[in-house]
PDB file of C-alpha atoms in Angstrom:
ATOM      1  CA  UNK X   1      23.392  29.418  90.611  1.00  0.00           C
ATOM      2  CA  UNK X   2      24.061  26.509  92.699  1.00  0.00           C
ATOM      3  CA  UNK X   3      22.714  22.836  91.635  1.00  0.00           C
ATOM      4  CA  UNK X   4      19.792  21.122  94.048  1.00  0.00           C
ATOM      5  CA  UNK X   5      20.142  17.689  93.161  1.00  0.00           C
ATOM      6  CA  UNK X   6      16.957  15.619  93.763  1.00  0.00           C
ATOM      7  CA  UNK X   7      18.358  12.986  95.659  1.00  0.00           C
ATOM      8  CA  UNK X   8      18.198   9.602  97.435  1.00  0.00           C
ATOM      9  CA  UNK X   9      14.915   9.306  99.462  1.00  0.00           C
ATOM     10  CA  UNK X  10      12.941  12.080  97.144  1.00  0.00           C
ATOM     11  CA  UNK X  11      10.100  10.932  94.589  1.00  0.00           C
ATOM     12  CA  UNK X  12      11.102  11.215  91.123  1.00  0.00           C
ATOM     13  CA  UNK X  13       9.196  14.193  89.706  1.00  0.00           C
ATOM     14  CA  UNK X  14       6.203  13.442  87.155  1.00  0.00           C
ATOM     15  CA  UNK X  15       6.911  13.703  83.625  1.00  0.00           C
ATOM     16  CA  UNK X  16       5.728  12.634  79.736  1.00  0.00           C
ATOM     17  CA  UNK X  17       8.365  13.399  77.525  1.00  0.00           C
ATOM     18  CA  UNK X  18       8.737  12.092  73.570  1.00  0.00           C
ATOM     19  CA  UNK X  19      11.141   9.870  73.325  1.00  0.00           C
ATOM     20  CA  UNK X  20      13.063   8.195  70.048  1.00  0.00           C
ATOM     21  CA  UNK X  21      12.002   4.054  70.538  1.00  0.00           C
ATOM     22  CA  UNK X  22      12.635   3.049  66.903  1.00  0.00           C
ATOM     23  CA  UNK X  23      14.153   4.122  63.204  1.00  0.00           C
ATOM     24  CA  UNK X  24      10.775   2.507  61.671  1.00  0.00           C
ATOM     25  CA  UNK X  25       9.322   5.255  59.492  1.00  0.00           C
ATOM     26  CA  UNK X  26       6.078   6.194  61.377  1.00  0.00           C
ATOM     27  CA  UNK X  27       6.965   4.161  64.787  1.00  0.00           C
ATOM     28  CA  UNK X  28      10.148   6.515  65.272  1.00  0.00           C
ATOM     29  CA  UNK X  29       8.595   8.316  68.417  1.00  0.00           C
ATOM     30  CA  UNK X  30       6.532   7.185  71.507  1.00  0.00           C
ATOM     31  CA  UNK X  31       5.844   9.555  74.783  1.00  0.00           C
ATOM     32  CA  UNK X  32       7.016   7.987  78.071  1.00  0.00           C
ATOM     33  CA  UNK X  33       5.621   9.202  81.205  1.00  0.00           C
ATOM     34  CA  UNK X  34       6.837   8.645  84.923  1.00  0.00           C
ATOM     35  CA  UNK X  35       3.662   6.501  85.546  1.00  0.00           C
ATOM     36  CA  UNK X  36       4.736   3.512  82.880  1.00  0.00           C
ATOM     37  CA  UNK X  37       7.543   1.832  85.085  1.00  0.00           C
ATOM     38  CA  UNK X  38       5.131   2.289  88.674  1.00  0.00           C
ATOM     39  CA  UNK X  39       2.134   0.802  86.491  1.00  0.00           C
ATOM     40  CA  UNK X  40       4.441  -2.067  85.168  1.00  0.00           C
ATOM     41  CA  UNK X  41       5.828  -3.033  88.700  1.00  0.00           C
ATOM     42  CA  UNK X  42       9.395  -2.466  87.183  1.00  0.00           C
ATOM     43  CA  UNK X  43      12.362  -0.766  88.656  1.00  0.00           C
ATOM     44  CA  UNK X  44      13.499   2.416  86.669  1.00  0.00           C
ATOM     45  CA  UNK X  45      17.404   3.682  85.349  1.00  0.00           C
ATOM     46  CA  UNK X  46      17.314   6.761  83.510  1.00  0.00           C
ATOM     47  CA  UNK X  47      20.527   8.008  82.559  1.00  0.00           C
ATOM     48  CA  UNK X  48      21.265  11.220  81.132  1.00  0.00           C
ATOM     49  CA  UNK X  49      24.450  13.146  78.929  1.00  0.00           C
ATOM     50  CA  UNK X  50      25.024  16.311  77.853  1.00  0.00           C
ATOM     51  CA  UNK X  51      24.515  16.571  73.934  1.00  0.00           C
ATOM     52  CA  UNK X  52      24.379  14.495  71.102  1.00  0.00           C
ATOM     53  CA  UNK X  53      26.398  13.944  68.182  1.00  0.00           C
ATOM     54  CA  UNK X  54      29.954  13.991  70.970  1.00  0.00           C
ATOM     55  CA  UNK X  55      32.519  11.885  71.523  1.00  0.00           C
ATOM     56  CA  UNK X  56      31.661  10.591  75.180  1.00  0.00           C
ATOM     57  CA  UNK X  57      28.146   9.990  75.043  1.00  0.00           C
ATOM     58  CA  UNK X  58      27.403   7.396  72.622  1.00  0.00           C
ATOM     59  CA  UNK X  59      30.292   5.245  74.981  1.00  0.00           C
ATOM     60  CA  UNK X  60      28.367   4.994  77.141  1.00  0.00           C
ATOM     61  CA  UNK X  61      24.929   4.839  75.475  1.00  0.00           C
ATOM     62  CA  UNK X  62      26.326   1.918  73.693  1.00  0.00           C
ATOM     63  CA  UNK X  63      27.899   0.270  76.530  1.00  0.00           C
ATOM     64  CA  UNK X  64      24.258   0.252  78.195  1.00  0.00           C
ATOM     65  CA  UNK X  65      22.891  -0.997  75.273  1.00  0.00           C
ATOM     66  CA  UNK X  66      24.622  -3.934  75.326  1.00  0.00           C
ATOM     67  CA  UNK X  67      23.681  -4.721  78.917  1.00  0.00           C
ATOM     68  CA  UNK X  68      19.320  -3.480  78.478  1.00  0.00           C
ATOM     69  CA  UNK X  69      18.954  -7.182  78.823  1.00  0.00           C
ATOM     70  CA  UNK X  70      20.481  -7.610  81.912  1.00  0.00           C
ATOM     71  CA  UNK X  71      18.079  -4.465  82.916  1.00  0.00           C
ATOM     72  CA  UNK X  72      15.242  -6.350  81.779  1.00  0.00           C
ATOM     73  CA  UNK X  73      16.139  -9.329  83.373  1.00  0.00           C
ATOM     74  CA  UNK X  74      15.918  -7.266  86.831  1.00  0.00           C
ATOM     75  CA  UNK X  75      12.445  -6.009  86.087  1.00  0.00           C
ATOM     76  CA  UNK X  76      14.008  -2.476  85.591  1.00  0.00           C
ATOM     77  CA  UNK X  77      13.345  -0.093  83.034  1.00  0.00           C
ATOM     78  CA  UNK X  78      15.898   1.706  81.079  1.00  0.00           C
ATOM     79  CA  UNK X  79      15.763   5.192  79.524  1.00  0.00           C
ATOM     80  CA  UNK X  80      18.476   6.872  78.152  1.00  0.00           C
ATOM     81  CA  UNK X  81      17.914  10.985  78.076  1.00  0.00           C
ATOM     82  CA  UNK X  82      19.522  14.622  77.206  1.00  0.00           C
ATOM     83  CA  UNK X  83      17.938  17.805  76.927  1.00  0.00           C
ATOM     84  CA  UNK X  84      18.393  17.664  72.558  1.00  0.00           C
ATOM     85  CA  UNK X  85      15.250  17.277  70.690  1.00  0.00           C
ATOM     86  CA  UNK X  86      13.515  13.685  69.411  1.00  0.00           C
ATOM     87  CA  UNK X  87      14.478  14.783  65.955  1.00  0.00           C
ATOM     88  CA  UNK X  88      18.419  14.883  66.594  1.00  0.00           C
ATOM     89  CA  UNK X  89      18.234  11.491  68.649  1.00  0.00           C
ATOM     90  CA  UNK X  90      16.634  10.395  65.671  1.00  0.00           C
ATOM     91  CA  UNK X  91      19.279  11.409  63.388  1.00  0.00           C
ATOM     92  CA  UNK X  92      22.157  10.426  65.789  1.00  0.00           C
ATOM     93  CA  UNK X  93      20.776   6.996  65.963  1.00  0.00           C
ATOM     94  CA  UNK X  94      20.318   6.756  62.393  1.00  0.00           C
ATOM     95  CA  UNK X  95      24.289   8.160  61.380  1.00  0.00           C
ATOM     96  CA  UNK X  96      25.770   6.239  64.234  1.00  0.00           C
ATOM     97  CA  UNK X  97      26.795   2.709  63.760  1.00  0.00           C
ATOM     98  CA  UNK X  98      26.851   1.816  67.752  1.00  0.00           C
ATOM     99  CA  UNK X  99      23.309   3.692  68.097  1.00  0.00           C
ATOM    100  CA  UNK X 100      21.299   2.299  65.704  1.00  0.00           C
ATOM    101  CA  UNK X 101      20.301  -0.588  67.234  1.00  0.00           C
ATOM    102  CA  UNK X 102      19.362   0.586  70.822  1.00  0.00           C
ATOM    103  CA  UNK X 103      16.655  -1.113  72.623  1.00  0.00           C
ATOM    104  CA  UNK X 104      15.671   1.422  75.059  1.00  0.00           C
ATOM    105  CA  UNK X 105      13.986   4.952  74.189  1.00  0.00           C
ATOM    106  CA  UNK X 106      16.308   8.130  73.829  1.00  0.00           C
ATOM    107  CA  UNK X 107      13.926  10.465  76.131  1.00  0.00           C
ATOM    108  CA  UNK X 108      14.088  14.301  74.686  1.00  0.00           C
ATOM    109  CA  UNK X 109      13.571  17.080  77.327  1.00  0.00           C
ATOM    110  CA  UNK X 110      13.318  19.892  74.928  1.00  0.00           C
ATOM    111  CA  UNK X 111      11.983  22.228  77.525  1.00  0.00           C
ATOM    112  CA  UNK X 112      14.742  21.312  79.910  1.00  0.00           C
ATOM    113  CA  UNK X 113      11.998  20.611  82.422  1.00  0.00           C
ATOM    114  CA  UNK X 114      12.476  17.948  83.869  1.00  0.00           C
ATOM    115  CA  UNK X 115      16.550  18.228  84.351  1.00  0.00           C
ATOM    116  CA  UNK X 116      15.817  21.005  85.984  1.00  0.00           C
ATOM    117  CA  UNK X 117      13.515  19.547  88.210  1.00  0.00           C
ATOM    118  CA  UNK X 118      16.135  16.853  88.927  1.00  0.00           C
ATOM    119  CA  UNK X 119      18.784  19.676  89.711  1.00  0.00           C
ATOM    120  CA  UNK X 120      21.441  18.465  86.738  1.00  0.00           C
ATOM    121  CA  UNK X 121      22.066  21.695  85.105  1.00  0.00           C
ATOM    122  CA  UNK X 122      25.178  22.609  83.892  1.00  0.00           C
ATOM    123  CA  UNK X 123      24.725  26.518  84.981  1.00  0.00           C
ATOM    124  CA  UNK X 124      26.512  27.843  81.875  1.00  0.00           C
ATOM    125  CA  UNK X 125      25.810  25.642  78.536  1.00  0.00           C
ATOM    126  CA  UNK X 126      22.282  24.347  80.727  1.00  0.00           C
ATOM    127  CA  UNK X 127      23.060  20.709  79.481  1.00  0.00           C
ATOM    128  CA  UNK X 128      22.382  17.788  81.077  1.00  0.00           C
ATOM    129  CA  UNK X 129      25.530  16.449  83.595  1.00  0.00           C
ATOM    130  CA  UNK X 130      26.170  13.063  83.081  1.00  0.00           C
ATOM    131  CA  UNK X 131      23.740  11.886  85.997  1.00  0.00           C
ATOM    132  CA  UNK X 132      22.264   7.966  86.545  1.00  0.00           C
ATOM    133  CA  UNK X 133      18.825   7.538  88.638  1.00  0.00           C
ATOM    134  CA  UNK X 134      18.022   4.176  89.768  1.00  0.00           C
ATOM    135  CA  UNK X 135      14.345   4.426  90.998  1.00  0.00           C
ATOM    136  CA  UNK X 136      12.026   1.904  92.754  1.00  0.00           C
ATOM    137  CA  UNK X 137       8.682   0.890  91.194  1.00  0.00           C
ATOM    138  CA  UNK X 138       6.679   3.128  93.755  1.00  0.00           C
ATOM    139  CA  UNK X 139       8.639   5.994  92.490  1.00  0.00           C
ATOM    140  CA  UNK X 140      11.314   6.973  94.837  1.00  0.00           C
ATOM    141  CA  UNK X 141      14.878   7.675  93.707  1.00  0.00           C
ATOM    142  CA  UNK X 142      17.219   4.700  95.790  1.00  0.00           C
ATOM    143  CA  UNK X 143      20.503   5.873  93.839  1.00  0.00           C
ATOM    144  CA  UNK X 144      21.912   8.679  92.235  1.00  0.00           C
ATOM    145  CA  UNK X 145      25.330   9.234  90.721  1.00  0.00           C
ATOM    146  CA  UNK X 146      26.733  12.400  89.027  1.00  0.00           C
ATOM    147  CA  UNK X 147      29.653  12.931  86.582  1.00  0.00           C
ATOM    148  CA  UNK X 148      31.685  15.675  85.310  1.00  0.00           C
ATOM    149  CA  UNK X 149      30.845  16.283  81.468  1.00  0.00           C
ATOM    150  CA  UNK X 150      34.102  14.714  80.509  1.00  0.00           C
ATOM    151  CA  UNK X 151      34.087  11.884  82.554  1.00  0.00           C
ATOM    152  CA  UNK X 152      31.880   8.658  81.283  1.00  0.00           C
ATOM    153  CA  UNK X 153      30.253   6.523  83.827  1.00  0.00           C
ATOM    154  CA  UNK X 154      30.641   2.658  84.466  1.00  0.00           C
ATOM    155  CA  UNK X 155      27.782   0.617  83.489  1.00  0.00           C
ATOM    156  CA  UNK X 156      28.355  -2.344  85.234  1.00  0.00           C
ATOM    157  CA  UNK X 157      28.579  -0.431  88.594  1.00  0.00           C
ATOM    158  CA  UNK X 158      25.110   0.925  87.932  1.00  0.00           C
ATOM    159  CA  UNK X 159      24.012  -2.723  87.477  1.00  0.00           C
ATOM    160  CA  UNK X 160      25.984  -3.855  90.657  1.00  0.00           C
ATOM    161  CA  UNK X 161      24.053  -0.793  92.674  1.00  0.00           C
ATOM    162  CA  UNK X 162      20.742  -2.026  91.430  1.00  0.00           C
ATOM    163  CA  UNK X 163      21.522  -5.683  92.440  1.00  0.00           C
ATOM    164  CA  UNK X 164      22.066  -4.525  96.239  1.00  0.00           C
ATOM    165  CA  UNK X 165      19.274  -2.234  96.226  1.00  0.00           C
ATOM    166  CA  UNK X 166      16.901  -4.634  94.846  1.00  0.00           C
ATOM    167  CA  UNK X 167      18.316  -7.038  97.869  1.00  0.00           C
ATOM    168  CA  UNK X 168      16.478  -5.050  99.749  1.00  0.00           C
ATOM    169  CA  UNK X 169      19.453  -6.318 102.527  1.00  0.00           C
ATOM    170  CA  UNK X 170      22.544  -4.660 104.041  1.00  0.00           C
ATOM    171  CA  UNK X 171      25.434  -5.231 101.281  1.00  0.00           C
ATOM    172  CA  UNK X 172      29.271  -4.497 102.079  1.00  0.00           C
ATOM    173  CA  UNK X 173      31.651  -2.640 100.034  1.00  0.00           C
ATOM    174  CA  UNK X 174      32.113  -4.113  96.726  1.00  0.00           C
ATOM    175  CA  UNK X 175      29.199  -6.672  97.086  1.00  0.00           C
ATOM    176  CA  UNK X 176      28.074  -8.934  94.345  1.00  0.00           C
ATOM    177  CA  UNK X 177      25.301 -10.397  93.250  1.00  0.00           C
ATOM    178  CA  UNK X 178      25.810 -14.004  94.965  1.00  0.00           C
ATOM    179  CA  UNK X 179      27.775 -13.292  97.750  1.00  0.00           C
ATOM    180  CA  UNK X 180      25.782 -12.927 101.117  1.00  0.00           C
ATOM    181  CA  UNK X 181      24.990 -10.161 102.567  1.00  0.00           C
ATOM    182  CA  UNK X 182      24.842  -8.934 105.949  1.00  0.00           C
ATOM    183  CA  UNK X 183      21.596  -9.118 106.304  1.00  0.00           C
TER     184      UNK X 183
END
């Protein structure tokens, strides 16, 4: 079975998914839908891993949750997501030290649904690759970037991407935010 990425250009597909927002006893879960970042104006990075409770992952779910106020401060939504249930990003968040203070939700796609929709599949284990979205606040994916399930991804890069895009301006290699573009 060969992946079909949704890519650049394509509208990111509905969804409403439960996602883990807090470790507050009743406020644990809240559902998040594809509408709530194109009703809020707000740019949109969902980034996804392969399984929780690994060695990788909470990296790099750590690493963006130091930087979800630099997301914020560019009007951009962040959701972190896998295909494991609400109930074991719950009790990741709660046994992990780096985790338990995350300010963005932990989206669970239980029925794999919407990663397959997206085309991020691993064909054998059907987890989640290691795949970022950066997608405008009418809906349309601007930037996609895929990694091996070994390999973790560089946050500030993702934040660099967003910058250019949200230039809406021609940026050269290795632009940053600042410099002029060539626009």
């Amino acid at each position: 079975m060969a992946n079909r990425l949704l890519s650049v250009g394509s509208a990111f597909p509905e969804f409403k998914k439960t996602s883990v927002v807090s470790l507050e006893k009743g406020n644990e879960f809240y559902d998040i839908t594809s509408e709530d970042h194109k009703n809020a104006d707000k740019w949109m990075v969902m980034f996804w891993w392969p399984k929780d409770f690994t060695f990788v992952c909470p990296t790099e779910i750590a690493e963006f949750g130091k930087h979800v106020g630099d997301f914020a401060d560019r009007d951009t939504i962040l959701i972190g997501a896998s295909t494991d249930s609400e109930y074991v990003h719950l009790a990741w968040r709660k046994n992990h030290d780096d985790l338990r203070d995350l300010q963005f939700p932990m989206l669970a796609d239980t029925s794999k649904s919407l990663a397959e929709e997206l085309g991020i599949l691993e064909e054998n284990e059907k987890i989640a690759y290691r795949v970022t979205y950066i997608v405008d606040p009418q809906g349309i994916i601007r930037w996609v970037s895929v990694n091996d399930l070994s390999v973790g991804r560089n946050v500030g890069e993702v934040i660099r991407v967003l910058d250019a895009l949200q230039t809406d301006e021609l940026c050269p290699c290795n632009w940053q935010k600042g410099e002029a573009t060539l626009a």
